[in-house]
mmCIF file of C-alpha atoms in Angstrom:
data_model
loop_
_atom_site.group_PDB
_atom_site.id
_atom_site.type_symbol
_atom_site.label_atom_id
_atom_site.label_comp_id
_atom_site.label_asym_id
_atom_site.label_seq_id
_atom_site.Cartn_x
_atom_site.Cartn_y
_atom_site.Cartn_z
ATOM 1 C CA MET K 190 86.245 195.160 99.257
ATOM 2 C CA ASP K 191 88.882 194.271 101.802
ATOM 3 C CA GLU K 192 91.987 193.224 99.784
ATOM 4 C CA GLU K 193 94.651 191.770 102.669
ATOM 5 C CA ILE K 194 91.351 189.409 102.563
ATOM 6 C CA LEU K 195 90.751 188.887 99.499
ATOM 7 C CA ASP K 196 94.325 187.764 98.926
ATOM 8 C CA SER K 197 94.650 185.741 101.762
ATOM 9 C CA GLY K 198 92.725 183.155 99.729
ATOM 10 C CA LYS K 199 94.738 183.335 96.318
ATOM 11 C CA PHE K 200 97.250 180.622 95.487
ATOM 12 C CA GLU K 201 99.440 179.160 92.763
ATOM 13 C CA GLU K 202 97.243 177.853 90.291
ATOM 14 C CA ASN K 203 97.923 174.935 88.049
ATOM 15 C CA ASN K 204 96.347 173.740 84.746
ATOM 16 C CA SER K 205 94.638 171.016 86.555
ATOM 17 C CA PHE K 206 94.188 172.082 89.977
ATOM 18 C CA GLN K 207 91.923 175.630 87.743
ATOM 19 C CA LYS K 208 90.443 172.687 85.704
ATOM 20 C CA LYS K 209 88.738 171.364 89.295
ATOM 21 C CA ILE K 210 87.477 174.893 90.250
ATOM 22 C CA ASP K 211 85.851 175.495 87.044
ATOM 23 C CA PHE K 212 84.416 172.298 86.976
ATOM 24 C CA PHE K 213 82.968 173.067 90.655
ATOM 25 C CA ASN K 214 82.166 176.468 89.153
ATOM 26 C CA ASN K 215 79.918 174.928 86.742
ATOM 27 C CA LEU K 216 77.580 172.630 89.210
ATOM 28 C CA SER K 217 74.227 173.977 89.815
ATOM 29 C CA GLN K 218 72.809 173.141 92.957
ATOM 30 C CA LYS K 219 75.277 174.265 95.106
ATOM 31 C CA ILE K 220 75.265 174.777 98.887
ATOM 32 C CA LEU K 221 77.351 176.473 101.311
ATOM 33 C CA THR K 222 76.712 175.195 105.109
ATOM 34 C CA PHE K 223 78.550 177.539 107.872
ATOM 35 C CA ASP K 224 77.613 175.938 111.159
ATOM 36 C CA SER K 225 78.031 179.216 112.882
ATOM 37 C CA CYS K 226 77.147 178.383 115.854
ATOM 38 C CA SER K 227 77.405 175.262 117.966
ATOM 39 C CA ASP K 228 75.134 176.326 120.818
ATOM 40 C CA CYS K 229 71.836 176.448 121.529
ATOM 41 C CA LEU K 230 70.080 177.707 124.691
ATOM 42 C CA ILE K 231 67.951 174.408 124.709
ATOM 43 C CA SER K 232 68.050 171.354 123.978
ATOM 44 C CA CYS K 233 65.469 168.786 122.151
ATOM 45 C CA LYS K 234 64.822 165.415 122.369
ATOM 46 C CA MET K 235 65.378 164.528 118.551
ATOM 47 C CA CYS K 236 69.174 166.957 118.764
ATOM 48 C CA THR K 237 72.274 164.757 118.489
ATOM 49 C CA PHE K 238 73.663 167.964 118.977
ATOM 50 C CA ALA K 239 71.814 168.293 121.976
ATOM 51 C CA GLU K 240 73.434 164.704 123.159
ATOM 52 C CA LYS K 241 76.932 165.754 122.796
ATOM 53 C CA ARG K 242 76.711 169.396 124.548
ATOM 54 C CA LYS K 243 74.626 167.590 127.851
ATOM 55 C CA LYS K 244 77.032 164.726 127.625
ATOM 56 C CA GLY K 245 80.994 167.490 127.387
ATOM 57 C CA LEU K 246 81.225 166.321 124.075
ATOM 58 C CA MET K 247 80.935 170.253 122.213
ATOM 59 C CA LYS K 248 82.223 173.341 122.883
ATOM 60 C CA PRO K 249 80.644 176.476 122.188
ATOM 61 C CA ARG K 250 81.297 177.544 119.554
ATOM 62 C CA PHE K 251 80.593 180.612 117.544
ATOM 63 C CA MET K 252 82.123 181.789 113.638
ATOM 64 C CA LYS K 253 82.882 185.119 113.593
ATOM 65 C CA SER K 254 82.338 187.727 110.897
ATOM 66 C CA ASP K 255 85.480 188.484 109.457
ATOM 67 C CA GLN K 256 86.137 184.457 109.477
ATOM 68 C CA ILE K 257 82.958 184.255 107.657
ATOM 69 C CA LYS K 258 84.000 186.760 105.416
ATOM 70 C CA LYS K 259 86.996 186.363 104.306
ATOM 71 C CA ILE K 260 86.344 182.448 103.047
ATOM 72 C CA CYS K 261 83.285 184.278 101.085
ATOM 73 C CA LEU K 262 85.566 186.645 99.817
ATOM 74 C CA GLU K 263 87.726 183.493 98.302
ATOM 75 C CA PHE K 264 84.768 182.252 96.914
ATOM 76 C CA ILE K 265 84.198 185.650 94.870
ATOM 77 C CA HIS K 266 87.575 186.270 93.597
ATOM 78 C CA HIS K 267 87.030 182.825 91.775
ATOM 79 C CA LYS K 268 83.473 183.372 90.634
ATOM 80 C CA SER K 269 82.359 181.115 92.936
ATOM 81 C CA PHE K 270 77.946 181.147 93.570
ATOM 82 C CA PHE K 271 76.461 178.629 95.464
ATOM 83 C CA GLN K 272 72.344 177.850 95.604
ATOM 84 C CA ASN K 273 72.166 178.503 99.147
ATOM 85 C CA LEU K 274 74.353 179.422 102.304
ATOM 86 C CA VAL K 275 73.190 177.700 105.149
ATOM 87 C CA LEU K 276 73.494 179.232 108.532
ATOM 88 C CA SER K 277 73.705 176.416 110.962
ATOM 89 C CA VAL K 278 73.924 172.518 111.522
ATOM 90 C CA SER K 279 74.637 171.704 115.057
ATOM 91 C CA GLY K 280 73.441 175.149 117.377
ATOM 92 C CA GLU K 281 71.056 178.514 117.407
ATOM 93 C CA PRO K 282 72.807 180.925 114.332
ATOM 94 C CA LEU K 283 71.325 183.591 116.541
ATOM 95 C CA LEU K 284 72.846 183.159 119.451
ATOM 96 C CA ASN K 285 75.925 183.632 117.970
ATOM 97 C CA PRO K 286 76.720 187.653 118.898
ATOM 98 C CA ASP K 287 78.394 187.993 115.086
ATOM 99 C CA PHE K 288 75.061 187.407 113.566
ATOM 100 C CA GLU K 289 73.495 190.401 112.952
ATOM 101 C CA GLU K 290 76.951 191.793 111.730
ATOM 102 C CA ILE K 291 77.283 188.523 109.517
ATOM 103 C CA ILE K 292 74.060 188.643 107.974
ATOM 104 C CA THR K 293 74.874 192.386 107.381
ATOM 105 C CA GLN K 294 77.850 191.334 105.574
ATOM 106 C CA LEU K 295 77.008 188.588 103.510
ATOM 107 C CA PHE K 296 73.506 190.340 101.537
ATOM 108 C CA GLU K 297 75.825 193.063 101.353
ATOM 109 C CA ILE K 298 78.927 191.615 99.266
ATOM 110 C CA ASN K 299 76.013 189.596 97.486
ATOM 111 C CA THR K 300 76.198 192.061 94.326
ATOM 112 C CA ASN K 301 75.431 192.333 90.978
ATOM 113 C CA GLU K 302 79.297 192.074 90.171
ATOM 114 C CA HIS K 303 79.819 189.675 92.928
ATOM 115 C CA LYS K 304 77.090 187.417 93.153
ATOM 116 C CA LEU K 305 78.185 184.566 95.810
ATOM 117 C CA PHE K 306 73.850 182.873 96.814
ATOM 118 C CA ARG K 307 71.000 182.862 95.617
ATOM 119 C CA TYR K 308 69.857 182.362 99.107
ATOM 120 C CA ILE K 309 70.676 182.247 102.595
ATOM 121 C CA SER K 310 69.735 179.661 104.567
ATOM 122 C CA ILE K 311 68.452 179.714 108.927
ATOM 123 C CA ASN K 312 67.295 176.979 110.554
ATOM 124 C CA THR K 313 66.147 178.523 113.890
ATOM 125 C CA ASN K 314 64.332 177.986 117.163
ATOM 126 C CA ALA K 315 62.695 181.761 117.131
ATOM 127 C CA ILE K 316 64.017 181.520 120.704
ATOM 128 C CA LEU K 317 65.706 185.051 119.679
ATOM 129 C CA LEU K 318 63.666 186.063 115.961
ATOM 130 C CA ASP K 319 62.969 189.521 117.335
ATOM 131 C CA ASN K 320 61.622 192.348 115.370
ATOM 132 C CA LYS K 321 64.987 193.496 115.465
ATOM 133 C CA LYS K 322 66.784 190.662 114.388
ATOM 134 C CA VAL K 323 63.128 190.325 111.404
ATOM 135 C CA ASP K 324 63.695 194.247 110.223
ATOM 136 C CA LEU K 325 66.937 193.439 109.837
ATOM 137 C CA ILE K 326 66.045 190.405 107.458
ATOM 138 C CA ASN K 327 63.469 191.953 105.822
ATOM 139 C CA LYS K 328 66.251 195.221 104.906
ATOM 140 C CA PHE K 329 68.022 193.041 102.541
ATOM 141 C CA VAL K 330 65.141 190.984 101.409
ATOM 142 C CA LYS K 331 63.120 194.169 100.456
ATOM 143 C CA GLN K 332 67.148 195.616 98.342
ATOM 144 C CA GLY K 333 67.502 192.883 96.177
ATOM 145 C CA ASN K 334 70.409 191.507 97.194
ATOM 146 C CA GLY K 335 68.758 188.275 98.292
ATOM 147 C CA TRP K 336 65.931 185.278 99.564
ATOM 148 C CA ILE K 337 66.008 184.750 102.902
ATOM 149 C CA SER K 338 64.314 180.745 103.971
ATOM 150 C CA LEU K 339 63.899 180.589 107.074
ATOM 151 C CA ASN K 340 63.186 176.753 108.223
ATOM 152 C CA LEU K 341 61.841 177.686 111.928
ATOM 153 C CA SER K 342 61.868 174.028 114.347
ATOM 154 C CA ILE K 343 58.716 174.351 116.651
ATOM 155 C CA ASP K 344 58.018 171.119 117.051
ATOM 156 C CA ALA K 345 54.767 171.458 119.125
ATOM 157 C CA ALA K 346 51.120 172.622 118.976
ATOM 158 C CA SER K 347 50.828 173.636 122.939
ATOM 159 C CA ARG K 348 52.926 174.390 125.513
ATOM 160 C CA ALA K 349 52.910 171.763 127.886
ATOM 161 C CA THR K 350 54.334 169.615 124.584
ATOM 162 C CA TYR K 351 56.626 172.567 123.368
ATOM 163 C CA GLU K 352 58.498 171.827 127.387
ATOM 164 C CA LYS K 353 58.746 168.391 126.943
ATOM 165 C CA VAL K 354 59.987 168.123 123.308
ATOM 166 C CA LYS K 355 62.450 171.213 123.442
ATOM 167 C CA GLY K 356 63.662 171.423 127.178
ATOM 168 C CA GLY K 357 62.703 175.030 127.628
ATOM 169 C CA ASP K 358 59.895 177.016 128.476
ATOM 170 C CA TYR K 359 60.274 179.328 125.139
ATOM 171 C CA TYR K 360 56.799 178.686 123.190
ATOM 172 C CA ASN K 361 54.939 181.681 124.007
ATOM 173 C CA ASP K 362 57.733 183.938 122.699
ATOM 174 C CA VAL K 363 58.297 181.699 119.787
ATOM 175 C CA ILE K 364 54.957 181.916 118.918
ATOM 176 C CA LYS K 365 54.930 186.098 118.976
ATOM 177 C CA ASN K 366 58.010 186.218 116.672
ATOM 178 C CA ILE K 367 56.580 184.467 114.064
ATOM 179 C CA LYS K 368 53.608 185.864 114.091
ATOM 180 C CA TYR K 369 55.532 189.737 114.159
ATOM 181 C CA LEU K 370 57.582 187.964 111.179
ATOM 182 C CA LEU K 371 54.284 186.895 109.099
ATOM 183 C CA ASP K 372 52.729 190.285 109.956
ATOM 184 C CA GLN K 373 56.056 191.507 108.233
ATOM 185 C CA LYS K 374 56.071 189.230 105.622
ATOM 186 C CA LYS K 375 52.171 190.084 104.597
ATOM 187 C CA LYS K 376 53.645 193.723 104.810
ATOM 188 C CA MET K 377 55.835 194.028 102.386
ATOM 189 C CA LYS K 378 54.261 191.297 100.314
ATOM 190 C CA PHE K 379 57.798 189.067 99.890
ATOM 191 C CA GLY K 380 56.627 185.715 98.392
ATOM 192 C CA VAL K 381 58.798 183.041 97.576
ATOM 193 C CA ASN K 382 62.014 185.231 97.802
ATOM 194 C CA GLU K 383 60.839 184.959 102.075
ATOM 195 C CA MET K 384 60.674 181.105 102.679
ATOM 196 C CA ILE K 385 59.611 180.285 105.726
ATOM 197 C CA TYR K 386 59.310 176.783 106.667
ATOM 198 C CA PHE K 387 56.743 175.739 109.727
ATOM 199 C CA GLN K 388 58.846 172.363 110.962
ATOM 200 C CA ILE K 389 57.239 170.321 113.128
ATOM 201 C CA LEU K 390 59.622 166.580 113.557
ATOM 202 C CA ALA K 391 56.982 163.605 113.995
ATOM 203 C CA HIS K 392 58.103 162.362 117.602
ATOM 204 C CA GLU K 393 56.073 160.485 120.237
ATOM 205 C CA LEU K 394 56.234 163.356 122.260
ATOM 206 C CA ASN K 395 54.175 164.996 120.401
ATOM 207 C CA GLU K 396 52.514 162.862 118.148
ATOM 208 C CA HIS K 397 49.351 163.031 119.350
ATOM 209 C CA GLU K 398 49.396 167.259 117.919
ATOM 210 C CA ILE K 399 50.519 167.295 115.224
ATOM 211 C CA GLN K 400 47.271 167.696 113.608
ATOM 212 C CA LYS K 401 46.780 170.465 115.992
ATOM 213 C CA PHE K 402 50.248 172.139 115.124
ATOM 214 C CA VAL K 403 49.146 171.915 111.172
ATOM 215 C CA ASN K 404 45.340 173.443 111.977
ATOM 216 C CA PHE K 405 46.935 176.060 114.212
ATOM 217 C CA TRP K 406 49.264 177.458 111.413
ATOM 218 C CA SER K 407 47.013 176.712 108.557
ATOM 219 C CA THR K 408 45.245 179.340 110.594
ATOM 220 C CA GLU K 409 47.478 182.645 110.669
ATOM 221 C CA LEU K 410 48.640 181.627 107.893
ATOM 222 C CA GLU K 411 44.470 181.821 105.832
ATOM 223 C CA LYS K 412 43.958 185.066 108.383
ATOM 224 C CA ARG K 413 46.271 186.944 106.468
ATOM 225 C CA SER K 414 46.306 185.826 103.543
ATOM 226 C CA MET K 415 49.365 183.356 102.284
ATOM 227 C CA GLU K 416 49.384 181.399 100.618
ATOM 228 C CA PHE K 417 51.606 177.837 101.882
ATOM 229 C CA LYS K 418 51.214 174.133 101.686
ATOM 230 C CA VAL K 419 51.386 171.445 104.158
ATOM 231 C CA ASP K 420 53.788 168.808 103.020
ATOM 232 C CA TYR K 421 56.169 165.955 104.876
ATOM 233 C CA ALA K 422 59.426 167.221 102.236
ATOM 234 C CA MET K 423 61.096 170.140 101.547
ATOM 235 C CA PRO K 424 58.462 170.766 97.667
ATOM 236 C CA ILE K 425 60.457 171.384 94.168
ATOM 237 C CA PRO K 426 60.380 174.350 93.835
ATOM 238 C CA HIS K 427 60.590 176.415 96.667
ATOM 239 C CA PHE K 428 57.188 177.122 97.659
ATOM 240 C CA HIS K 429 56.366 180.614 100.306
ATOM 241 C CA ASN K 430 54.930 178.885 103.161
ATOM 242 C CA VAL K 431 55.270 175.298 104.380
ATOM 243 C CA ILE K 432 53.661 173.319 106.683
ATOM 244 C CA ILE K 433 56.106 170.222 106.845
ATOM 245 C CA ILE K 434 55.956 167.460 108.822
ATOM 246 C CA LYS K 435 59.987 165.973 109.029
ATOM 247 C CA ARG K 436 61.620 162.691 109.613
ATOM 248 C CA ILE K 437 63.959 162.184 112.785
ATOM 249 C CA TYR K 438 66.746 161.308 111.575
ATOM 250 C CA GLU K 439 68.021 159.337 114.939
ATOM 251 C CA GLU K 440 68.877 156.488 116.288
ATOM 252 C CA PRO K 441 66.554 153.672 116.601
ATOM 253 C CA GLN K 442 66.296 155.017 112.553
ATOM 254 C CA LYS K 443 63.653 152.667 112.050
ATOM 255 C CA LYS K 444 61.128 153.605 115.028
ATOM 256 C CA TYR K 445 61.629 157.133 113.344
ATOM 257 C CA ASP K 446 61.110 155.752 109.782
ATOM 258 C CA GLU K 447 57.836 153.848 110.208
ATOM 259 C CA LEU K 448 56.406 156.753 112.593
ATOM 260 C CA HIS K 449 56.438 159.470 109.965
ATOM 261 C CA LYS K 450 55.335 157.146 107.746
ATOM 262 C CA LYS K 451 52.041 156.732 109.860
ATOM 263 C CA VAL K 452 51.784 160.246 110.724
ATOM 264 C CA VAL K 453 51.983 160.900 106.557
ATOM 265 C CA ASP K 454 49.841 158.141 106.012
ATOM 266 C CA LYS K 455 46.846 159.240 108.223
ATOM 267 C CA MET K 456 46.461 163.151 107.333
ATOM 268 C CA GLY K 457 46.840 162.249 103.646
ATOM 269 C CA LEU K 458 50.072 163.908 102.696
ATOM 270 C CA ARG K 459 50.863 161.525 100.119
ATOM 271 C CA GLU K 460 48.600 162.427 97.771
ATOM 272 C CA PHE K 461 49.778 166.233 97.661
ATOM 273 C CA HIS K 462 52.998 165.980 96.925
ATOM 274 C CA LYS K 463 54.085 167.291 93.977
ATOM 275 C CA GLY K 464 58.411 166.225 94.732
ATOM 276 C CA GLY K 465 60.539 167.371 96.775
ATOM 277 C CA ILE K 466 64.363 166.106 98.263
ATOM 278 C CA ASP K 467 63.337 163.543 101.713
ATOM 279 C CA ASP K 468 61.053 161.523 98.762
ATOM 280 C CA LYS K 469 63.169 158.533 99.536
ATOM 281 C CA LYS K 470 63.231 159.131 103.299
ATOM 282 C CA CYS K 471 59.642 158.453 102.941
ATOM 283 C CA ASN K 472 59.079 155.220 101.213
ATOM 284 C CA ASP K 473 56.426 152.588 101.307
ATOM 285 C CA GLU K 474 59.146 149.788 101.791
ATOM 286 C CA ILE K 475 61.136 151.298 104.522
ATOM 287 C CA LYS K 476 65.427 149.262 103.748
ATOM 288 C CA HIS K 477 67.160 149.353 107.212
ATOM 289 C CA LEU K 478 70.255 147.067 105.669
ATOM 290 C CA PRO K 479 73.751 148.292 105.395
ATOM 291 C CA VAL K 480 74.942 149.782 101.796
ATOM 292 C CA PHE K 481 76.884 147.426 100.777
ATOM 293 C CA GLU K 482 73.407 145.482 100.961
ATOM 294 C CA LYS K 483 71.517 147.137 99.003
ATOM 295 C CA THR K 484 71.089 148.252 95.433
ATOM 296 C CA LYS K 485 74.229 149.645 93.518
ATOM 297 C CA ARG K 486 74.911 153.273 94.294
ATOM 298 C CA VAL K 487 75.903 156.565 93.165
ATOM 299 C CA PRO K 488 78.627 158.801 93.528
ATOM 300 C CA CYS K 489 77.699 161.322 96.505
ATOM 301 C CA GLY K 490 76.941 164.401 95.225
ATOM 302 C CA SER K 491 77.598 166.246 98.535
ATOM 303 C CA LEU K 492 81.619 165.389 97.677
ATOM 304 C CA TRP K 493 80.975 167.790 94.941
ATOM 305 C CA LEU K 494 78.282 169.866 95.994
ATOM 306 C CA SER K 495 78.228 170.745 99.735
ATOM 307 C CA PRO K 496 80.796 171.962 101.251
ATOM 308 C CA ILE K 497 80.508 172.207 105.553
ATOM 309 C CA ILE K 498 81.891 174.809 106.888
ATOM 310 C CA ARG K 499 82.262 173.088 110.956
ATOM 311 C CA ALA K 500 82.526 176.759 114.000
ATOM 312 C CA ASP K 501 85.628 175.927 115.043
ATOM 313 C CA GLY K 502 86.207 176.471 110.809
ATOM 314 C CA THR K 503 87.668 172.832 109.907
ATOM 315 C CA LEU K 504 85.711 172.055 106.010
ATOM 316 C CA ASN K 505 83.990 168.514 105.975
ATOM 317 C CA VAL K 506 82.220 166.798 102.219
ATOM 318 C CA CYS K 507 79.326 165.986 104.215
ATOM 319 C CA LEU K 508 76.313 167.077 106.652
ATOM 320 C CA THR K 509 75.463 163.889 108.616
ATOM 321 C CA ASP K 510 78.936 163.626 109.625
ATOM 322 C CA VAL K 511 77.999 165.098 112.873
ATOM 323 C CA ASP K 512 81.155 163.141 114.533
ATOM 324 C CA ASN K 513 83.711 164.441 111.695
ATOM 325 C CA HIS K 514 85.394 161.107 110.522
ATOM 326 C CA LEU K 515 85.385 163.347 107.327
ATOM 327 C CA PRO K 516 87.880 166.596 107.717
ATOM 328 C CA LEU K 517 90.263 167.640 105.391
ATOM 329 C CA GLY K 518 92.026 171.042 107.448
ATOM 330 C CA ASN K 519 91.123 174.293 108.308
ATOM 331 C CA VAL K 520 89.757 177.021 106.217
ATOM 332 C CA PHE K 521 90.274 180.236 109.318
ATOM 333 C CA LYS K 522 94.256 178.522 108.098
ATOM 334 C CA GLU K 523 94.384 177.470 104.904
ATOM 335 C CA SER K 524 92.713 178.146 101.425
ATOM 336 C CA PHE K 525 88.910 176.678 100.962
ATOM 337 C CA PHE K 526 90.164 175.468 97.118
ATOM 338 C CA LYS K 527 93.532 173.992 98.446
ATOM 339 C CA LEU K 528 91.353 171.691 100.575
ATOM 340 C CA TRP K 529 88.400 170.645 98.797
ATOM 341 C CA PHE K 530 90.561 169.940 96.546
ATOM 342 C CA SER K 531 93.534 168.356 98.231
ATOM 343 C CA ASP K 532 95.429 164.891 97.685
ATOM 344 C CA LYS K 533 92.580 163.661 100.913
ATOM 345 C CA ALA K 534 89.720 165.317 99.758
ATOM 346 C CA ASP K 535 89.949 163.159 95.820
ATOM 347 C CA SER K 536 90.845 160.074 97.839
ATOM 348 C CA TYR K 537 86.994 160.278 99.076
ATOM 349 C CA ARG K 538 85.334 160.656 95.465
ATOM 350 C CA LYS K 539 87.290 158.331 94.108
ATOM 351 C CA ILE K 540 86.073 155.413 97.177
ATOM 352 C CA HIS K 541 82.611 156.858 95.771
ATOM 353 C CA ILE K 542 83.924 156.606 92.170
ATOM 354 C CA LYS K 543 84.868 152.659 92.386
ATOM 355 C CA GLN K 544 82.107 152.043 94.796
ATOM 356 C CA THR K 545 84.550 150.794 97.070
ATOM 357 C CA PHE K 546 82.262 151.158 100.458
ATOM 358 C CA LYS K 547 82.978 148.030 103.269
ATOM 359 C CA ASP K 548 84.079 149.446 105.905
ATOM 360 C CA PHE K 549 84.482 153.400 105.364
ATOM 361 C CA TRP K 550 82.480 155.444 107.858
ATOM 362 C CA PRO K 551 80.129 156.822 107.454
ATOM 363 C CA CYS K 552 79.448 156.525 104.112
ATOM 364 C CA GLU K 553 78.932 152.497 103.729
ATOM 365 C CA HIS K 554 75.932 153.108 106.084
ATOM 366 C CA CYS K 555 74.492 156.560 104.802
ATOM 367 C CA TYR K 556 71.109 156.573 104.904
ATOM 368 C CA TYR K 557 71.146 159.800 102.328
ATOM 369 C CA PHE K 558 73.722 158.223 99.678
ATOM 370 C CA ASP K 559 71.682 159.146 96.638
ATOM 371 C CA GLY K 560 70.247 162.235 97.987
ATOM 372 C CA VAL K 561 72.508 164.814 96.133
ATOM 373 C CA LYS K 562 73.063 163.450 92.813
ATOM 374 C CA LEU K 563 76.331 164.346 90.215
ATOM 375 C CA SER K 564 75.096 163.327 86.881
ATOM 376 C CA GLU K 565 76.347 160.562 84.351
ATOM 377 C CA THR K 566 78.421 162.797 82.607
ATOM 378 C CA GLN K 567 79.835 164.647 85.535
ATOM 379 C CA ILE K 568 81.551 162.063 86.907
ATOM 380 C CA SER K 569 83.112 161.164 84.205
ATOM 381 C CA GLU K 570 84.339 164.147 83.595
ATOM 382 C CA TYR K 571 86.105 164.550 87.035
ATOM 383 C CA LYS K 572 87.271 160.679 86.127
ATOM 384 C CA LYS K 573 89.445 162.491 83.979
ATOM 385 C CA LEU K 574 90.917 165.336 86.256
ATOM 386 C CA LEU K 575 91.791 162.375 88.950
ATOM 387 C CA GLY K 576 92.987 160.851 85.826
ATOM 388 C CA ILE K 577 91.277 157.532 86.460
#
């Protein structure tokens, strides 16, 4: 292990600061997100980041493998463990020139002696998911270094619709790549240790062929005798293969809420749903009020559980803060824990604990405020650490 990189994450610890790190380490279900690439080959109609790229508001950035390694070694030094490492937010992770090296490093440092994560999530359009990359991923899954979750953003069941929705003619390449992925998963006899999500976002341009999408991938999975579910939310617990019809998080939000609800009800998906993290996003009663007019909120667990590291190294507390209103500093230059438990970070947590959301952007109008929660006991414990 590179001691020079490891030392860069050390800092002078005091008792109260160490208690916050211990609090962090004792939290289960933590998710660490590396926005490893902010560029993409296509321009999806429903993508906020695609619109930003078009307007020149987002520059192509790529995390380097040594930058990710430095951060991970700080976590290993402090014995931190994450349920999930996510490798993308704003772009296509497979477009990163260091992608293969990043995957190799992450799996190689995730040993029984220094366990960092349970599984890695890769959100990909599958255009670049060629045989070489599939074989590399499978090599590490087979070795037992960790699980993998591949969230495949397909969004169409025909070449014509794909081009309309995604802004590129890659449909046939995507289908070919995914079929190879499925063939290899069957050959390796992978179960839940390689989770595959076949995703279609309900949009007016693909609404007419969502059932066709479900039928196509159901047939492909059945041909390979592979178990699967059709759902509208990520099922809990995780499952081997899921064909998922997801809701778009974009304005006009009411329109996409109602479209998603209509599709879910038409397909009868509620009858078979067993509970998942997106349940509240498809409620029978859809609310579109500012947060301070809704029922009493709970502090958002993301402020403790879900650090987001943007491609330029900026550490953020919120995945949905796409305009980066809540930056904490740069982890390429400073220790993660110094930033994560800084006065600035704790000021955000105090706002949530005290329920003073009015005029606090973007939390005031957030749709996902109860998606990730801490228990009342955990909140009380952290209040003591804050002295409130």
